Amino acid sequence: MTTAIVLLLGALLLTGLRFFLPNINYYRQDIIGYIEKNTDITLQIGEIEGAWQSFGPVLTLTDVVVRNEEVDAKASKIAVELDIWSSLLSLTWRFRDITFYQLNVDYKVPFSFEGRAQPIDSDSIEGLFLKQFNHFTLKNSQLTFLTPSEQKTTLILPELTWLNEQRRHRAQGFVSLETINKQHGFLQVKIDIKDKNGILSDGTIYLQADNIDMQPWLSRWLRENTGLRDANFSLSSWVTIKNNRIDSGLLQLRQGEANWGEAPLAQNLQVNDLLIRMRRQGEGWLFNIPELDTLKTNEYIWPNGSVSVLYLPSSMKYHQKDHWRIRAKNIELERLSEILPTFSFVTPETVQEWQHRQPKGLLSVFALDITPDQLEHTQIDMDWQDVSWKKWKQLPSVDHFTGVLVGNAQRGVLSATLDKSYVDYEPQFKAPFQIDKARGQLYWQNDDNQFKLWSDQLDIQASSLWANGQFSFYQSKKSDDTDLSILAGVNIDNAGEAWRYFPQQLMGESLADYLSNAIIAGQAKDATVVFKGDPKHFPFNQNDGQFQVFVPLRKATFEYDKGWPALSNLDINLDFKRSGLAMRADSVKLGEATATQLTADIPNYQNEMLFIKADLAGTGSQIQQYFSMTPLKSSIGNTLDELQIGGMVTGDLALSIPLAHGKEVNAKGNINLNKNDLLIKPIDSKLTELTGQFKFNNGDLVGDKLKAQWLGQPVDVNFSTVDNPKDYQVKVDLGGNWDIAKIAQLPDSLKQKVAGTSDWNSHIEITLPHSPSDDMALAVEFSAGLKKLKSRLPALDDRLLKELGTVNATAKGSSTHLNIGGDIGRRIGFNTRWDLRAPQLRLEKGTLAKWNGKPPELPQSSMLLADLPVITNPQWLKTVDTFFSADQGGKSINIGLPETVRVKTPSLSLGGQAWQNLDLSFNLLAKEQQIKVSSENLKGELQIFAQQPWVLNIDYLYYNPMAFPGEQTTSSNDSSSFNFSHWPEMTVNCQDCWAGGQKLGKLSAHLKPQGNTLQLSGGTLSNSATQLKLDALWQSGKQNRTQIAGSLSGEQFDETAAYYGILVPIIGSPYTLDFELNWQDVPWSPDIATLNGALSSKLGKGAIAKMGGGRAGQLLRLVSFDALLRKLQFDFRDTFSNDFDFDSIKGNAKIRNGILSAKDVYIDGLVADITLSGEIDLVKRQINGEAVVTPEISATVGVATAFAVNPIAGAAVFAASKVLGPLWSKISVIRYRVTGSLDEPKIDEVLRQLKETQE
């Protein structure tokens, strides 16, 4: 390019400087072509102007563009003033002035601080500016180049003056860097450099800048490895160049800061008058920072320290290997962590590890000589205080670490202390060590034969542990021999913290985890740790080493399995030996129970199994409480809760516990019982003197041939349990042969009538689900024999009990509901459903019906349904009353019952008749309700009131017994006793009552119970023929007693008799009968021998019809009156051949002990008056009396009376008086004696007195 310019200038000069210059632009293309032909550049010139001045030519070039492989340049204008005369005299170009305007140079080759080895070519651009131009000025120009970081940067040159004098080159001006992002500030530049042999060789460069951006001047390595975001400094720098390279330098960073990294790892560096010196030392460099307290990183001022680094690359002394010498004082490691990424000699991996460990503390002295490729020549001397770092990879964390390290690769010593230090050595240990204090010295020796590391005294006081001992590690380099020796004594004041010190990789993670969870508390004194042998041969199964840890643990709490309760206050010896662990304890508490001879062994860690054995002793509740705290709660625990054992119990327990997670514990053993009590909780009953043994294997229990006393009698007990995947099943078999008289729960009144023994057995199955959402299930089968029983119950005699044979019952349900059903001798079936959810036991529904091969169906709604078969024996009511009225002798059973009760039967024999299709329903709980009764014999309703008497309204009653109770003439002194205390007071109204096939009519009465007394008052019976009024009293106790009083009346005696279907000889005659009677026994079955009372009767005008056979005379025959009339008819045939008319019949009678006596029964007849007296024995049916007949036929009054009563009868009497008057009128009195049986009485005439005789 220089040659082209020279040629250009020469051409111009040759064409005539004076005349050619004004027209030079016409030859511009010729000039460009010539230059390009003789050089390796491409040239463009927009316009050339020329003029001649006195000193020489003046040229102005505009829009100049020059391009080649290394540099591209363009200028808007170049003004050149050539001193032609000086140039000719010196035979070299001399320019008065060269000014470049807006010169833009793009330097394509990266800029470097290293000097160039080749001389400057005069034809090059550098040669043009450094050799051809002795003086030039750049205005508003810029130089674009690649920085060492390979970032394209523009050097802005507002004005720069350059002066070249011989071999001295000087420059002065201002420059500013500009990248593609921004401008980076102005630098004041002063350069004074000399060249030798065309090479810039020696000199000084001075740079001074305020707040300049240093990023472009930093290497690409630094930007990429630190994430440098900005670096702005005010600086002064002196760089000395010798022999074409930098020889030394001084950098004064007066003020500034740099930022790198991203949050949360962002870093900040601030300086305040920091001096950095460097100089060459041989082929290496010595860097020195004499004062570090001028640094501030992340707002922390560095301590007053210093750093020196000597780097010797490929040193002859170190066999052409790089060597480093580092000396430092008072270095805070935390501050070093912040700037470490800026050191190019530190690898990114090292920086990463340093950042992970985050060292802290003071490095007071550090001296290191190291040859990375020959580490055996390393020398180190360190002294540090309160150093800490975090765990990373295999190096554990530590803090408050103070020590001195002196030595080399062959030998040395480390003296260290730890105070309140936190050492994290996971995963070798389960948790960090909390070291209160540690002291010790470690020695090492390393040569061609061996490596040895040892300590004669180590003392460590950590959380809950104090260890003191020594160790030695030896490794041969000539063979595989390795030996580790450890002897230590250990004191533990809290064994619950011992898990921190288990070397889990050495012990095995499963064992370490197990012991960590198992040992909860305790103390150990003088525990011993012994290790001897090659660690690779551990656990020394070939007897080629020794490992043993003996720990006498006292007052310990040991949880041998997570689900099992911990053992507390335990004195146990732990003996770790080789690959196993043996634990021994004399006794330990299992809850409130006691275990003795406890052994716990892990024979081999690899098998991961723990075996525990112990003998057990305690009360039944203590054993149950213990198992309730174990994983066997849902099996053994719940079983022993449902079957509660009282008294002392012994046994043994064996556990097989897998140390690996996810495997089940196996528990088995025996429980021995000797005359214990057993409460069967589901049925709230207790067994006593229980003797035997049952075994368990996990949740499976088996008890065989256990003996006990239940309810005072012997019983056999067998039971078993099975622990299924989804539930736990309990089966219990009970059986015995019991004497009814010894069952205390039965009422005495029942035991007085039932005796003998019953063979019974019961099978119980209980299913307890493991899931809380599922419900338990209960199934019971029960059977009891009846054949050996003897009974005196009404209707339930020995023969019937043998026919029935057995009572069978089954129960199925859950904790909420229970269904109980069964049969009595396959004749009567029953079925019930019980609600167990509420605090009060509640019967939801029940059925009693004829047995049809299975329990009867339950009703759809909540009720008690008795669908009974035909009941023909009325004595069943007495039997039922015996059960329900007996005194139970205990507390009442509080059971909730259904509201509705319904009773159905095709036929019920009661009171001498069968009540057909009886259907009765009522509300058991309502205080006021209406009960309807329906049958073919009875229809009506009962109105129940809470605060007033009940009302029984009967629409229809048909009572036609097979036999009248009154016909029973024998005493019933063994009648049952009735308790009326629970009977209500009641008013009874019957609209249509029938009895004995006879319609009675309307009936009403009021019944009032009082204790054992039932009172009837205001009783009435009315129909078209009669009126009855009745009051009665029924007293029940040891012997029943009945009292009645009332009256019976009607308008015509024969109509009343005919109404009731009876033919009587009395015609007409209104009547009134008053009575007052009492007897022993129930009202419907009077005891005639105890009958007492009084009768009073009064009959009006009527007649006694002519006597005939059949039922017409039965009524008179009762008192033998019919026989008397026949006697009179025989004796006085003409007089008594027709009806016997009377005006009235009056009389009173008394009954005493079944003997009726009368003295004044008077019949006022028309033809005669009859007076009766005497006694009738109603029990023996015997009569002893007399009748006095006084004739009245002759009397005129008698005839008139006869006409008045009956005209026809009056006519007959009148005729008789005329015909018979002479004979009948002569008789005054006839007396008869009546004796003998009521059926065939004997009548004798004992007196016939004539009037004449009387006179």
mmCIF file of C-alpha atoms in Angstrom, residues 190-414:
data_model
loop_
_atom_site.group_PDB
_atom_site.id
_atom_site.type_symbol
_atom_site.label_atom_id
_atom_site.label_comp_id
_atom_site.label_asym_id
_atom_site.label_seq_id
_atom_site.Cartn_x
_atom_site.Cartn_y
_atom_site.Cartn_z
ATOM 1 C CA LYS A 190 0.471 7.726 26.764
ATOM 2 C CA ILE A 191 2.843 5.534 24.820
ATOM 3 C CA ASP A 192 6.629 5.747 24.587
ATOM 4 C CA ILE A 193 8.146 2.793 22.767
ATOM 5 C CA LYS A 194 11.373 2.205 20.938
ATOM 6 C CA ASP A 195 11.914 -0.236 18.187
ATOM 7 C CA LYS A 196 14.931 -2.358 17.472
ATOM 8 C CA ASN A 197 15.505 -3.727 14.036
ATOM 9 C CA GLY A 198 12.017 -2.734 13.027
ATOM 10 C CA ILE A 199 10.415 -4.397 16.041
ATOM 11 C CA LEU A 200 8.699 -2.512 18.844
ATOM 12 C CA SER A 201 10.931 -3.728 21.673
ATOM 13 C CA ASP A 202 11.193 -1.564 24.778
ATOM 14 C CA GLY A 203 9.126 1.055 26.391
ATOM 15 C CA THR A 204 6.318 2.010 28.696
ATOM 16 C CA ILE A 205 2.607 2.138 28.291
ATOM 17 C CA TYR A 206 0.562 4.204 30.687
ATOM 18 C CA LEU A 207 -3.197 3.949 30.874
ATOM 19 C CA GLN A 208 -5.454 5.978 33.061
ATOM 20 C CA ALA A 209 -9.197 5.713 33.092
ATOM 21 C CA ASP A 210 -12.172 6.616 35.221
ATOM 22 C CA ASN A 211 -15.071 4.129 35.466
ATOM 23 C CA ILE A 212 -14.118 2.174 32.421
ATOM 24 C CA ASP A 213 -15.829 -1.074 31.438
ATOM 25 C CA MET A 214 -13.168 -3.783 31.554
ATOM 26 C CA GLN A 215 -15.231 -6.612 30.066
ATOM 27 C CA PRO A 216 -13.773 -6.368 26.555
ATOM 28 C CA TRP A 217 -10.228 -6.610 27.945
ATOM 29 C CA LEU A 218 -10.953 -9.774 29.972
ATOM 30 C CA SER A 219 -10.455 -13.162 28.426
ATOM 31 C CA ARG A 220 -13.272 -15.282 27.047
ATOM 32 C CA TRP A 221 -12.419 -17.964 29.699
ATOM 33 C CA LEU A 222 -13.164 -15.517 32.464
ATOM 34 C CA ARG A 223 -16.485 -14.469 30.973
ATOM 35 C CA GLU A 224 -17.658 -18.028 30.325
ATOM 36 C CA ASN A 225 -16.603 -19.469 33.689
ATOM 37 C CA THR A 226 -17.781 -16.698 35.934
ATOM 38 C CA GLY A 227 -20.861 -15.356 34.178
ATOM 39 C CA LEU A 228 -19.322 -11.888 34.361
ATOM 40 C CA ARG A 229 -22.059 -9.305 34.013
ATOM 41 C CA ASP A 230 -20.096 -6.048 34.403
ATOM 42 C CA ALA A 231 -16.678 -4.803 35.477
ATOM 43 C CA ASN A 232 -16.221 -1.034 35.868
ATOM 44 C CA PHE A 233 -13.027 0.335 37.377
ATOM 45 C CA SER A 234 -11.061 3.534 37.726
ATOM 46 C CA LEU A 235 -7.482 2.532 37.221
ATOM 47 C CA SER A 236 -3.937 3.464 36.518
ATOM 48 C CA SER A 237 -1.631 0.979 34.910
ATOM 49 C CA TRP A 238 2.036 0.921 34.040
ATOM 50 C CA VAL A 239 3.237 -1.800 31.767
ATOM 51 C CA THR A 240 6.929 -2.228 31.058
ATOM 52 C CA ILE A 241 7.937 -3.884 27.780
ATOM 53 C CA LYS A 242 11.360 -5.397 27.261
ATOM 54 C CA ASN A 243 12.610 -7.357 24.347
ATOM 55 C CA ASN A 244 9.263 -7.223 22.607
ATOM 56 C CA ARG A 245 7.249 -8.682 25.553
ATOM 57 C CA ILE A 246 5.679 -7.563 28.808
ATOM 58 C CA ASP A 247 8.270 -7.730 31.580
ATOM 59 C CA SER A 248 6.454 -6.289 34.558
ATOM 60 C CA GLY A 249 3.479 -4.307 35.487
ATOM 61 C CA LEU A 250 1.693 -2.443 38.169
ATOM 62 C CA LEU A 251 -2.042 -2.130 38.250
ATOM 63 C CA GLN A 252 -3.628 0.316 40.593
ATOM 64 C CA LEU A 253 -7.376 -0.153 40.836
ATOM 65 C CA ARG A 254 -8.277 3.046 42.501
ATOM 66 C CA GLN A 255 -11.943 2.380 42.686
ATOM 67 C CA GLY A 256 -14.488 0.108 41.014
ATOM 68 C CA GLU A 257 -16.500 -3.059 41.163
ATOM 69 C CA ALA A 258 -17.347 -6.188 39.218
ATOM 70 C CA ASN A 259 -20.428 -8.400 39.297
ATOM 71 C CA TRP A 260 -20.790 -11.977 38.125
ATOM 72 C CA GLY A 261 -23.097 -14.927 38.582
ATOM 73 C CA GLU A 262 -26.861 -15.061 38.945
ATOM 74 C CA ALA A 263 -29.008 -15.030 42.053
ATOM 75 C CA PRO A 264 -28.745 -16.614 44.539
ATOM 76 C CA LEU A 265 -25.050 -17.108 43.662
ATOM 77 C CA ALA A 266 -24.482 -13.532 42.485
ATOM 78 C CA GLN A 267 -21.117 -12.103 43.556
ATOM 79 C CA ASN A 268 -19.868 -8.542 43.943
ATOM 80 C CA LEU A 269 -16.258 -7.330 44.134
ATOM 81 C CA GLN A 270 -15.294 -3.803 45.169
ATOM 82 C CA VAL A 271 -11.799 -2.326 45.305
ATOM 83 C CA ASN A 272 -10.347 0.774 46.881
ATOM 84 C CA ASP A 273 -6.748 1.475 45.871
ATOM 85 C CA LEU A 274 -5.764 -2.141 45.282
ATOM 86 C CA LEU A 275 -2.235 -2.756 44.052
ATOM 87 C CA ILE A 276 -1.425 -5.768 41.951
ATOM 88 C CA ARG A 277 2.221 -6.373 41.079
ATOM 89 C CA MET A 278 3.591 -8.823 38.599
ATOM 90 C CA ARG A 279 6.981 -9.518 37.157
ATOM 91 C CA ARG A 280 8.721 -12.144 35.268
ATOM 92 C CA GLN A 281 10.909 -14.561 37.184
ATOM 93 C CA GLY A 282 12.800 -16.706 34.788
ATOM 94 C CA GLU A 283 10.245 -18.289 32.558
ATOM 95 C CA GLY A 284 7.563 -17.852 35.183
ATOM 96 C CA TRP A 285 5.576 -15.142 36.765
ATOM 97 C CA LEU A 286 5.409 -13.834 40.275
ATOM 98 C CA PHE A 287 2.141 -12.251 41.281
ATOM 99 C CA ASN A 288 1.765 -10.337 44.511
ATOM 100 C CA ILE A 289 -1.037 -8.526 46.283
ATOM 101 C CA PRO A 290 0.562 -6.976 49.353
ATOM 102 C CA GLU A 291 -2.632 -5.689 50.979
ATOM 103 C CA LEU A 292 -5.912 -7.540 50.780
ATOM 104 C CA ASP A 293 -7.907 -5.270 53.056
ATOM 105 C CA THR A 294 -8.462 -2.990 50.057
ATOM 106 C CA LEU A 295 -10.858 -5.646 48.730
ATOM 107 C CA LYS A 296 -14.510 -5.950 49.550
ATOM 108 C CA THR A 297 -16.659 -8.840 48.335
ATOM 109 C CA ASN A 298 -20.369 -8.875 48.889
ATOM 110 C CA GLU A 299 -20.005 -5.934 51.271
ATOM 111 C CA TYR A 300 -17.446 -7.764 53.456
ATOM 112 C CA ILE A 301 -13.997 -6.213 53.830
ATOM 113 C CA TRP A 302 -11.126 -8.637 53.582
ATOM 114 C CA PRO A 303 -8.771 -8.984 56.547
ATOM 115 C CA ASN A 304 -5.301 -7.504 56.377
ATOM 116 C CA GLY A 305 -3.533 -10.268 54.495
ATOM 117 C CA SER A 306 -1.403 -10.904 51.504
ATOM 118 C CA VAL A 307 -1.063 -13.357 48.652
ATOM 119 C CA SER A 308 1.906 -14.328 46.539
ATOM 120 C CA VAL A 309 1.868 -16.849 43.734
ATOM 121 C CA LEU A 310 4.848 -18.073 41.796
ATOM 122 C CA TYR A 311 4.164 -19.971 38.642
ATOM 123 C CA LEU A 312 7.040 -21.774 36.950
ATOM 124 C CA PRO A 313 5.964 -23.425 33.716
ATOM 125 C CA SER A 314 8.031 -26.371 32.497
ATOM 126 C CA SER A 315 10.644 -25.834 35.162
ATOM 127 C CA MET A 316 14.010 -27.563 34.681
ATOM 128 C CA LYS A 317 14.240 -28.103 38.408
ATOM 129 C CA TYR A 318 10.992 -30.033 38.363
ATOM 130 C CA HIS A 319 11.694 -32.115 35.296
ATOM 131 C CA GLN A 320 9.987 -29.813 32.838
ATOM 132 C CA LYS A 321 6.773 -29.884 34.904
ATOM 133 C CA ASP A 322 4.727 -26.902 35.923
ATOM 134 C CA HIS A 323 5.355 -25.874 39.505
ATOM 135 C CA TRP A 324 3.439 -23.626 41.839
ATOM 136 C CA ARG A 325 4.404 -21.917 45.024
ATOM 137 C CA ILE A 326 1.661 -20.277 46.981
ATOM 138 C CA ARG A 327 2.089 -18.178 50.087
ATOM 139 C CA ALA A 328 -0.808 -16.537 51.875
ATOM 140 C CA LYS A 329 -1.585 -14.959 55.201
ATOM 141 C CA ASN A 330 -4.877 -14.145 56.899
ATOM 142 C CA ILE A 331 -7.177 -15.430 54.220
ATOM 143 C CA GLU A 332 -10.852 -15.732 54.981
ATOM 144 C CA LEU A 333 -11.991 -18.817 53.124
ATOM 145 C CA GLU A 334 -15.470 -17.440 52.672
ATOM 146 C CA ARG A 335 -14.039 -14.413 50.809
ATOM 147 C CA LEU A 336 -11.893 -16.709 48.717
ATOM 148 C CA SER A 337 -14.997 -18.686 47.730
ATOM 149 C CA GLU A 338 -16.440 -15.585 46.163
ATOM 150 C CA ILE A 339 -13.558 -14.812 43.794
ATOM 151 C CA LEU A 340 -12.284 -18.314 43.138
ATOM 152 C CA PRO A 341 -14.101 -18.600 39.769
ATOM 153 C CA THR A 342 -12.035 -15.666 38.461
ATOM 154 C CA PHE A 343 -8.791 -17.657 38.693
ATOM 155 C CA SER A 344 -8.050 -19.149 35.310
ATOM 156 C CA PHE A 345 -5.718 -21.805 36.701
ATOM 157 C CA VAL A 346 -8.583 -23.264 38.808
ATOM 158 C CA THR A 347 -10.659 -25.808 36.896
ATOM 159 C CA PRO A 348 -14.467 -25.475 36.780
ATOM 160 C CA GLU A 349 -14.747 -28.795 38.617
ATOM 161 C CA THR A 350 -12.660 -27.445 41.467
ATOM 162 C CA VAL A 351 -14.744 -24.301 41.602
ATOM 163 C CA GLN A 352 -17.908 -26.367 41.697
ATOM 164 C CA GLU A 353 -16.681 -28.536 44.546
ATOM 165 C CA TRP A 354 -15.490 -25.467 46.448
ATOM 166 C CA GLN A 355 -18.892 -23.824 46.019
ATOM 167 C CA HIS A 356 -20.675 -26.955 47.230
ATOM 168 C CA ARG A 357 -18.494 -27.195 50.317
ATOM 169 C CA GLN A 358 -18.615 -23.429 51.033
ATOM 170 C CA PRO A 359 -15.535 -23.306 53.280
ATOM 171 C CA LYS A 360 -15.423 -20.719 56.030
ATOM 172 C CA GLY A 361 -12.850 -19.731 58.608
ATOM 173 C CA LEU A 362 -9.447 -18.092 58.774
ATOM 174 C CA LEU A 363 -6.360 -19.495 57.069
ATOM 175 C CA SER A 364 -3.723 -17.669 59.087
ATOM 176 C CA VAL A 365 -0.716 -19.293 57.391
ATOM 177 C CA PHE A 366 -0.648 -21.182 54.135
ATOM 178 C CA ALA A 367 2.420 -22.377 52.318
ATOM 179 C CA LEU A 368 2.175 -24.851 49.483
ATOM 180 C CA ASP A 369 4.753 -26.087 47.024
ATOM 181 C CA ILE A 370 3.176 -28.338 44.501
ATOM 182 C CA THR A 371 3.977 -29.881 41.183
ATOM 183 C CA PRO A 372 0.633 -31.220 39.918
ATOM 184 C CA ASP A 373 2.295 -33.933 37.872
ATOM 185 C CA GLN A 374 4.600 -34.987 40.754
ATOM 186 C CA LEU A 375 2.548 -34.864 43.922
ATOM 187 C CA GLU A 376 5.180 -36.755 45.880
ATOM 188 C CA HIS A 377 7.215 -33.518 45.968
ATOM 189 C CA THR A 378 4.416 -31.591 47.615
ATOM 190 C CA GLN A 379 5.252 -29.610 50.751
ATOM 191 C CA ILE A 380 2.614 -28.042 52.959
ATOM 192 C CA ASP A 381 2.441 -25.950 56.089
ATOM 193 C CA MET A 382 -0.945 -24.768 57.278
ATOM 194 C CA ASP A 383 -2.358 -23.103 60.334
ATOM 195 C CA TRP A 384 -6.093 -22.393 60.535
ATOM 196 C CA GLN A 385 -8.711 -21.306 63.040
ATOM 197 C CA ASP A 386 -12.450 -21.983 63.263
ATOM 198 C CA VAL A 387 -12.698 -23.529 59.835
ATOM 199 C CA SER A 388 -15.924 -25.110 58.587
ATOM 200 C CA TRP A 389 -17.253 -26.536 55.357
ATOM 201 C CA LYS A 390 -20.321 -28.374 54.163
ATOM 202 C CA LYS A 391 -20.521 -32.009 53.232
ATOM 203 C CA TRP A 392 -19.911 -32.818 49.588
ATOM 204 C CA LYS A 393 -19.394 -36.239 48.107
ATOM 205 C CA GLN A 394 -17.206 -38.337 50.415
ATOM 206 C CA LEU A 395 -15.806 -35.509 52.515
ATOM 207 C CA PRO A 396 -17.880 -34.958 55.664
ATOM 208 C CA SER A 397 -18.867 -31.530 56.835
ATOM 209 C CA VAL A 398 -17.191 -29.930 59.839
ATOM 210 C CA ASP A 399 -17.238 -26.653 61.731
ATOM 211 C CA HIS A 400 -15.257 -24.938 64.474
ATOM 212 C CA PHE A 401 -12.191 -26.840 63.256
ATOM 213 C CA THR A 402 -8.800 -25.526 64.394
ATOM 214 C CA GLY A 403 -5.482 -27.131 63.658
ATOM 215 C CA VAL A 404 -1.946 -27.238 62.344
ATOM 216 C CA LEU A 405 -0.761 -29.383 59.449
ATOM 217 C CA VAL A 406 2.919 -29.771 58.749
ATOM 218 C CA GLY A 407 4.520 -32.275 56.441
ATOM 219 C CA ASN A 408 4.866 -33.634 53.010
ATOM 220 C CA ALA A 409 3.764 -36.650 51.093
ATOM 221 C CA GLN A 410 6.183 -38.870 53.049
ATOM 222 C CA ARG A 411 5.427 -37.913 56.615
ATOM 223 C CA GLY A 412 3.682 -35.374 58.687
ATOM 224 C CA VAL A 413 1.471 -34.617 61.618
ATOM 225 C CA LEU A 414 -1.948 -33.097 62.053
#
